[in-house]
PDB file of C-alpha atoms in Angstrom:
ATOM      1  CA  UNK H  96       0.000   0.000   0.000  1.00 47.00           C
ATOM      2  CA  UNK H  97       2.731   2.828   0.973  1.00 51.00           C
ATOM      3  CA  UNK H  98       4.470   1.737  -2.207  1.00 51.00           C
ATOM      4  CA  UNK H  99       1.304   2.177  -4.506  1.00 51.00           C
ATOM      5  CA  UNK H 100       0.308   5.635  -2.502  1.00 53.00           C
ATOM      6  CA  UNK H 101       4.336   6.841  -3.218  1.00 53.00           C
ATOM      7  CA  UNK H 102       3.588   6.115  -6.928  1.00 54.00           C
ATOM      8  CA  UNK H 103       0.197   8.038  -6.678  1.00 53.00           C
ATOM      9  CA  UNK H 104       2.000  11.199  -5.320  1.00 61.00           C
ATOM     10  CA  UNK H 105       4.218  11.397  -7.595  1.00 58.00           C
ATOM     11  CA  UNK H 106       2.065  10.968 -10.531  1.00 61.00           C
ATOM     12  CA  UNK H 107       1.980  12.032 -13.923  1.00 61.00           C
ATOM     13  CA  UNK H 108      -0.646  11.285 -16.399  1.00 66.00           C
ATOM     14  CA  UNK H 109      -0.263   8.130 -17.410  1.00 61.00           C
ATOM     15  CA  UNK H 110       0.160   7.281 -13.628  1.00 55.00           C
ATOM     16  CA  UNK H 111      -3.471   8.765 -12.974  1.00 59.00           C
ATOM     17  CA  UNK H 112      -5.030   7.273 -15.927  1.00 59.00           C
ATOM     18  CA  UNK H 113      -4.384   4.114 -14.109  1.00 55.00           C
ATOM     19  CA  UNK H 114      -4.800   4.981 -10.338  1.00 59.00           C
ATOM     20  CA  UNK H 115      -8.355   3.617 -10.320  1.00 57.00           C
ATOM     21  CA  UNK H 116      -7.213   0.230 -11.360  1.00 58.00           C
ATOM     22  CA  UNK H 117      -4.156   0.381  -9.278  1.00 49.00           C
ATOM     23  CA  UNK H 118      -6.378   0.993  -6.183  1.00 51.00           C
ATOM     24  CA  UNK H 119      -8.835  -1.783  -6.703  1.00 49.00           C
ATOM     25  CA  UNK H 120      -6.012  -4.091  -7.654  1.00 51.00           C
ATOM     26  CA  UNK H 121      -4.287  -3.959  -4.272  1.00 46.00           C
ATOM     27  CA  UNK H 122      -4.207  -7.549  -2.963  1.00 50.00           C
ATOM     28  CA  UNK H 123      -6.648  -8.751   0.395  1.00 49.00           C
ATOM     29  CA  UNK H 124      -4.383  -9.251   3.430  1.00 47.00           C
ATOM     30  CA  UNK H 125      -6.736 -12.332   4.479  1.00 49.00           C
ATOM     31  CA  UNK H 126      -4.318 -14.707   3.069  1.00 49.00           C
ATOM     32  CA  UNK H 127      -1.704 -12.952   5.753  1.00 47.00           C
ATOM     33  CA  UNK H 128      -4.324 -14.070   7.933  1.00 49.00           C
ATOM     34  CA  UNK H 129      -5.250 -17.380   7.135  1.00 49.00           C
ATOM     35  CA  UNK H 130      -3.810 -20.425   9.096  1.00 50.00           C
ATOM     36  CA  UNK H 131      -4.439 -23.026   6.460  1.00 50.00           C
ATOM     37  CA  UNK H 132      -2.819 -20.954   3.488  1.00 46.00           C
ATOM     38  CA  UNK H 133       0.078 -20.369   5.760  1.00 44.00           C
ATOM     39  CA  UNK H 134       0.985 -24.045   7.273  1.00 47.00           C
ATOM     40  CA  UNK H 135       2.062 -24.545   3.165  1.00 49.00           C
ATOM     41  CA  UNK H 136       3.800 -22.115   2.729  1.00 51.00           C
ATOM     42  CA  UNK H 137       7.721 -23.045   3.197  1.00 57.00           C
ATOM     43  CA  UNK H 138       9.049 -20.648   6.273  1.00 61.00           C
ATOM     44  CA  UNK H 139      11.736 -17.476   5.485  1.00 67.00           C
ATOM     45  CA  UNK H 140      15.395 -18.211   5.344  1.00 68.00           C
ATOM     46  CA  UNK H 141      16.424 -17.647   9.008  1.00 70.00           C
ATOM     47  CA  UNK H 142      19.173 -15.457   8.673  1.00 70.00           C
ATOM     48  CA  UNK H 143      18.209 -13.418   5.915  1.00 77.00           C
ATOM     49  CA  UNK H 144      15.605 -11.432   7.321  1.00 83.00           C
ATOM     50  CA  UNK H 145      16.603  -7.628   6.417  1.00 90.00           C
ATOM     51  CA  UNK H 146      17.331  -8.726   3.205  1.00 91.00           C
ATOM     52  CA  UNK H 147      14.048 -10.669   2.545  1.00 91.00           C
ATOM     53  CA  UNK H 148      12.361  -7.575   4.021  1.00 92.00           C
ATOM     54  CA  UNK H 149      14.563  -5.673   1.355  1.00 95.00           C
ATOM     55  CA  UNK H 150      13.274  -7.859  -1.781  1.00 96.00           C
ATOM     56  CA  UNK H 151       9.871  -8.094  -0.372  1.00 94.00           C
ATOM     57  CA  UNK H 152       9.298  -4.056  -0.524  1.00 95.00           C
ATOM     58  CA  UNK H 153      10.848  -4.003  -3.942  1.00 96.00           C
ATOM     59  CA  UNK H 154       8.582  -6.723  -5.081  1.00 96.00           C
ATOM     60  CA  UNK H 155       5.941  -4.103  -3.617  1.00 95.00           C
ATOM     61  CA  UNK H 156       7.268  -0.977  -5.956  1.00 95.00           C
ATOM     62  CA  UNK H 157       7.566  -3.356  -8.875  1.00 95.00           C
ATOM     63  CA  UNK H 158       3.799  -4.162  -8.258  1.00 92.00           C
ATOM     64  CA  UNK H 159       2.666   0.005  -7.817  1.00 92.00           C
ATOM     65  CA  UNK H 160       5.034   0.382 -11.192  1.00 93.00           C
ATOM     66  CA  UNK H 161       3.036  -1.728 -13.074  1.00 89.00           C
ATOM     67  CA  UNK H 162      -0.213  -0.988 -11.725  1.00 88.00           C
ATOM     68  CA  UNK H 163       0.785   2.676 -12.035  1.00 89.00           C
ATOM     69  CA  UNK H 164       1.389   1.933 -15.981  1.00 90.00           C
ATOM     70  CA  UNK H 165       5.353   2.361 -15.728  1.00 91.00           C
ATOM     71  CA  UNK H 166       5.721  -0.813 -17.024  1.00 93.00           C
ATOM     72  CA  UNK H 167       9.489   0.013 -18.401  1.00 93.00           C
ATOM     73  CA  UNK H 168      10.898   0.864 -15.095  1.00 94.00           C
ATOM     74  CA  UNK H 169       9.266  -1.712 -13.432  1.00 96.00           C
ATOM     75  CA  UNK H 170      10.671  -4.491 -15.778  1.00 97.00           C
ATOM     76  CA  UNK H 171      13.952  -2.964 -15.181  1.00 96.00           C
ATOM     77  CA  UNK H 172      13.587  -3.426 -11.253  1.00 97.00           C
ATOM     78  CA  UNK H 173      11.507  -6.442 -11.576  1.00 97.00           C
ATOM     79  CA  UNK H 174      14.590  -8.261 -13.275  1.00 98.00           C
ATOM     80  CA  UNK H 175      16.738  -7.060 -10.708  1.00 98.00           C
ATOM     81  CA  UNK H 176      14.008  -8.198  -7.790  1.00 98.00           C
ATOM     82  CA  UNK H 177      14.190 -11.931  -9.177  1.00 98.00           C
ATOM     83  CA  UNK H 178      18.401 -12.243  -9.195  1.00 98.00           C
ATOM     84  CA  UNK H 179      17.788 -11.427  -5.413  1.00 97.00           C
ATOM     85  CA  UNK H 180      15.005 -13.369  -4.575  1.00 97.00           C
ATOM     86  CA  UNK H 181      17.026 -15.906  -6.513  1.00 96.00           C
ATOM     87  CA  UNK H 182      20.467 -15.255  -4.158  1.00 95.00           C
ATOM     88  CA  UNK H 183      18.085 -15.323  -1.256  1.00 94.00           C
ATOM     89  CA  UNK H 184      16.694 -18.859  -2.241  1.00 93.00           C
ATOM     90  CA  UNK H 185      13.439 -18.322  -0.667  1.00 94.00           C
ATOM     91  CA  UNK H 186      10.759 -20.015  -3.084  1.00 95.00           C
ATOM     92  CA  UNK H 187       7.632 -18.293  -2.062  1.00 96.00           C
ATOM     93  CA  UNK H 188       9.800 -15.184  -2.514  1.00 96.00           C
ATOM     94  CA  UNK H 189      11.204 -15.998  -6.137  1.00 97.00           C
ATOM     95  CA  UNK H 190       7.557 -16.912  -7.261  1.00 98.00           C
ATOM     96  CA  UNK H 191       5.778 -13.822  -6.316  1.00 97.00           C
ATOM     97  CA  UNK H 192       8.949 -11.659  -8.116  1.00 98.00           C
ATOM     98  CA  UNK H 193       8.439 -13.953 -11.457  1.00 98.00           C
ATOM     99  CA  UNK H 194       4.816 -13.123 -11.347  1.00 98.00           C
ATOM    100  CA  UNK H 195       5.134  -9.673 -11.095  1.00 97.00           C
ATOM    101  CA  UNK H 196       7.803  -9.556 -13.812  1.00 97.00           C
ATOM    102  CA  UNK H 197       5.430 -11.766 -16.112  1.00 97.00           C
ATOM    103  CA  UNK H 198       2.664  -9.265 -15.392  1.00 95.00           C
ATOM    104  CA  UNK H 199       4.634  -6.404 -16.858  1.00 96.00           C
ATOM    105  CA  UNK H 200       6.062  -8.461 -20.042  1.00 97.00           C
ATOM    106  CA  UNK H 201       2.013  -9.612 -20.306  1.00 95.00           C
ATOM    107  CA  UNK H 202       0.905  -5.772 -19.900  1.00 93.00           C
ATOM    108  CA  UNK H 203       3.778  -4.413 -21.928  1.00 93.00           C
ATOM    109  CA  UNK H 204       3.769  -6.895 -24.860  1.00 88.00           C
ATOM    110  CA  UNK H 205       6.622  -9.623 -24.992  1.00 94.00           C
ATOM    111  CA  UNK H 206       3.845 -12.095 -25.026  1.00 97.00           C
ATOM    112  CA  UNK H 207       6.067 -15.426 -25.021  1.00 97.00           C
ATOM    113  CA  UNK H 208       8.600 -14.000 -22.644  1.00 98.00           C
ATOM    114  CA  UNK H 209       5.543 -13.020 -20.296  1.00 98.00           C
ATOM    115  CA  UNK H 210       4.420 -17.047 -20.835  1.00 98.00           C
ATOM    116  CA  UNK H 211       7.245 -18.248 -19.748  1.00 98.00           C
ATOM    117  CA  UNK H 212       8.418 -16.019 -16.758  1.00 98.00           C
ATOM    118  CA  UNK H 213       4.283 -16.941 -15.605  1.00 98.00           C
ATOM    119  CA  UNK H 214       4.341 -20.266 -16.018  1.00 98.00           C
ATOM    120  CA  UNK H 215       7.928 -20.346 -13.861  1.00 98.00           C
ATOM    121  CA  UNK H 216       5.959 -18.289 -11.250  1.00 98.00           C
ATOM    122  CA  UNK H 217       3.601 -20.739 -11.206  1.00 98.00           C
ATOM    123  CA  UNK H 218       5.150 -24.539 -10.976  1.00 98.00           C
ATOM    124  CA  UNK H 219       7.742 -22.329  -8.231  1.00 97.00           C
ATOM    125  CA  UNK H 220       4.473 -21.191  -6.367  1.00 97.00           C
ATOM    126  CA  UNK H 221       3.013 -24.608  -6.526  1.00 96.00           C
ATOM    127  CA  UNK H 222       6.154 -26.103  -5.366  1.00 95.00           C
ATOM    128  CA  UNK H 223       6.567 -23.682  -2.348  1.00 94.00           C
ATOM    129  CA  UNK H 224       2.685 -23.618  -1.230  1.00 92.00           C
ATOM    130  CA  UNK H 225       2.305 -20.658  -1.877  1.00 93.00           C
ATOM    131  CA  UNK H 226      -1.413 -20.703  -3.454  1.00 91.00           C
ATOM    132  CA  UNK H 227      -2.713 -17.328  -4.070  1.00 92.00           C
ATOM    133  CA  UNK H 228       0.998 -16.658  -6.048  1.00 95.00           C
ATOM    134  CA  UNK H 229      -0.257 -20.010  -7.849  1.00 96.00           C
ATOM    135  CA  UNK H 230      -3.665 -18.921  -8.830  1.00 95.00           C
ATOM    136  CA  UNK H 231      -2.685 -15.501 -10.018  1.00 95.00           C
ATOM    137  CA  UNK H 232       0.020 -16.647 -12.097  1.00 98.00           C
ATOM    138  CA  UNK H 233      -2.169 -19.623 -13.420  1.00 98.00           C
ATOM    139  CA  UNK H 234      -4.781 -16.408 -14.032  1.00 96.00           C
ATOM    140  CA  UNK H 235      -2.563 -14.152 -15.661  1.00 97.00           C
ATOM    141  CA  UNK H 236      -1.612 -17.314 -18.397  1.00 98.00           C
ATOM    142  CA  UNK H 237      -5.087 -16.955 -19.068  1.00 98.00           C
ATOM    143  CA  UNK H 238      -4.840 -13.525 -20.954  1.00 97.00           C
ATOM    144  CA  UNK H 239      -1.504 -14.280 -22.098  1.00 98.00           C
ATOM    145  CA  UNK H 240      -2.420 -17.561 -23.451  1.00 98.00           C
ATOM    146  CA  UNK H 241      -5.773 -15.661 -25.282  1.00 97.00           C
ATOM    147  CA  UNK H 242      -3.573 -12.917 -26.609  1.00 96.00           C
ATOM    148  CA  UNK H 243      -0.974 -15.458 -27.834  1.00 97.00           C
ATOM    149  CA  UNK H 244      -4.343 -17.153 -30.029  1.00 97.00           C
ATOM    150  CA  UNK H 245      -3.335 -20.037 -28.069  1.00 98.00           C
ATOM    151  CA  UNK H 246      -7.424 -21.030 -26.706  1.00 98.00           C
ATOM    152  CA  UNK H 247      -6.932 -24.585 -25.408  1.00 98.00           C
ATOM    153  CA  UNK H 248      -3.748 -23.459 -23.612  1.00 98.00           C
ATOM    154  CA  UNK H 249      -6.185 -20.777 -21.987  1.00 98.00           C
ATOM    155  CA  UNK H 250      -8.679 -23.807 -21.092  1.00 98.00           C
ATOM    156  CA  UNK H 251      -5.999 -25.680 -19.315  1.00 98.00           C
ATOM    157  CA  UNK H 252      -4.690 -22.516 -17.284  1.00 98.00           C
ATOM    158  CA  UNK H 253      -8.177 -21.338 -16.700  1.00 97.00           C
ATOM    159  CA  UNK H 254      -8.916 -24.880 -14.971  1.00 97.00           C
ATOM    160  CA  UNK H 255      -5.621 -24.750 -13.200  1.00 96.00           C
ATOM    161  CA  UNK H 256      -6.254 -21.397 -11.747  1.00 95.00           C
ATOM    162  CA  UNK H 257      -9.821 -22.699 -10.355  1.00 93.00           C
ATOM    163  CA  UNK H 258      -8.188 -25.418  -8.743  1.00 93.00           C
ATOM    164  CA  UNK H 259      -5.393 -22.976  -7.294  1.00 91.00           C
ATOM    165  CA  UNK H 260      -8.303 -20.965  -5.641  1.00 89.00           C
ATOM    166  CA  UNK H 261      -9.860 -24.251  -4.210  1.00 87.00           C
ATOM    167  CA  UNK H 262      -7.072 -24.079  -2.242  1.00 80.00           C
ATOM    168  CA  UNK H 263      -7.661 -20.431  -1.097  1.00 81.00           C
ATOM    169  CA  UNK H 264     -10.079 -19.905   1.627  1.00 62.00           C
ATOM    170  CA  UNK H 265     -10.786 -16.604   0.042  1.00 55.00           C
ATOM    171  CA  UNK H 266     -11.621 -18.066  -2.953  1.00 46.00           C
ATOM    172  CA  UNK H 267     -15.064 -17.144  -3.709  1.00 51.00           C
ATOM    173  CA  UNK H 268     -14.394 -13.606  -3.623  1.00 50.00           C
ATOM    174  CA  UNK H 269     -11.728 -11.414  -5.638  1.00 53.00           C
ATOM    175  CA  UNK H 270     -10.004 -13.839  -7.245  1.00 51.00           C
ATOM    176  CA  UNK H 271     -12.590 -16.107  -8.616  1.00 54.00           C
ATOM    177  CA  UNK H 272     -14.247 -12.439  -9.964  1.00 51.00           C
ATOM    178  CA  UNK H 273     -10.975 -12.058 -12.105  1.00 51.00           C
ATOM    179  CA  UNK H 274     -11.277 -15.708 -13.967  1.00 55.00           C
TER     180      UNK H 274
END
């Protein structure tokens, strides 16, 4: 949230012709929240913790870039996010900075690249418990998939993203709306 309301104050244009969007897109802390989500999800590197606070904020700009429309700059820092997230090791951590960075390829137009950082993003989400990182990646290969005239591939990812949500307590409300 302070990272999306620092993009807001310094907007331009193109920043406010997005702010709506950016605002409703802000992600539900229930899955902070929720017990069952959490006993999957694979536990912080122990002695890492500044820095996984570190990546973890600049996973949060990335996410105000690109819901602010920058999508440039945020690929830019959403590469460099991933190499850390990647030094750190942390797997819930390296799938939510692939699915941000395959959100802005998907939103700025390197279709295929977008497919494949998503689909990453996904099978390490999957692998790490971390479900709602599953479901919106699985989501997001959805429109990718449709914009890459590739239908059945859609299908499949559409299916895979409803069973990601099964998973999600919080299913039945934001997320499912998106699919």
């Amino acid at each position: 949230l302070e990272s999306l309301v620092n993009e807001l104050t310094a907007a331009d244009t193109d920043v406010l012709l997005h702010a709506i969007d950016a605002a409703a897109g802000l992600d539900s802390v229930a899955p902070c929240r929720e017990q069952r989500a959490l006993q999957f999800l694979a536990p912080p590197p122990g002695g890492d913790r500044e820095e996984v606070l570190a990546v973890r904020a600049s996973v949060a700009r990335v996410m105000s870039l690109a819901r602010a429309g920058r999508y440039d700059q945020g690929v830019a820092l959403a590469r460099e996010t991933l190499a850390r997230a990647r030094e750190l090791g942390w797997q819930p951590l390296v799938a939510s900075a692939q699915l941000e960075l395959g959100e802005l390829l998907w939103r700025s137009g390197p279709y295929d690249q977008a497919k494949v950082v998503l689909e990453d993003a996904y099978f390490e989400a999957l692998r790490s418990g971390a479900r709602e990182t599953q479901a919106v990646a699985a989501n997001e290969l959805v429109y990718v998939c449709t914009n890459l005239a590739r239908f059945d591939d859609a299908r499949l990812w559409a299916r895979l993203a409803e069973a990601a949500l099964a998973e999600i307590t919080d299913g039945e409300s934001l997320y499912r709306s998106r699919l």
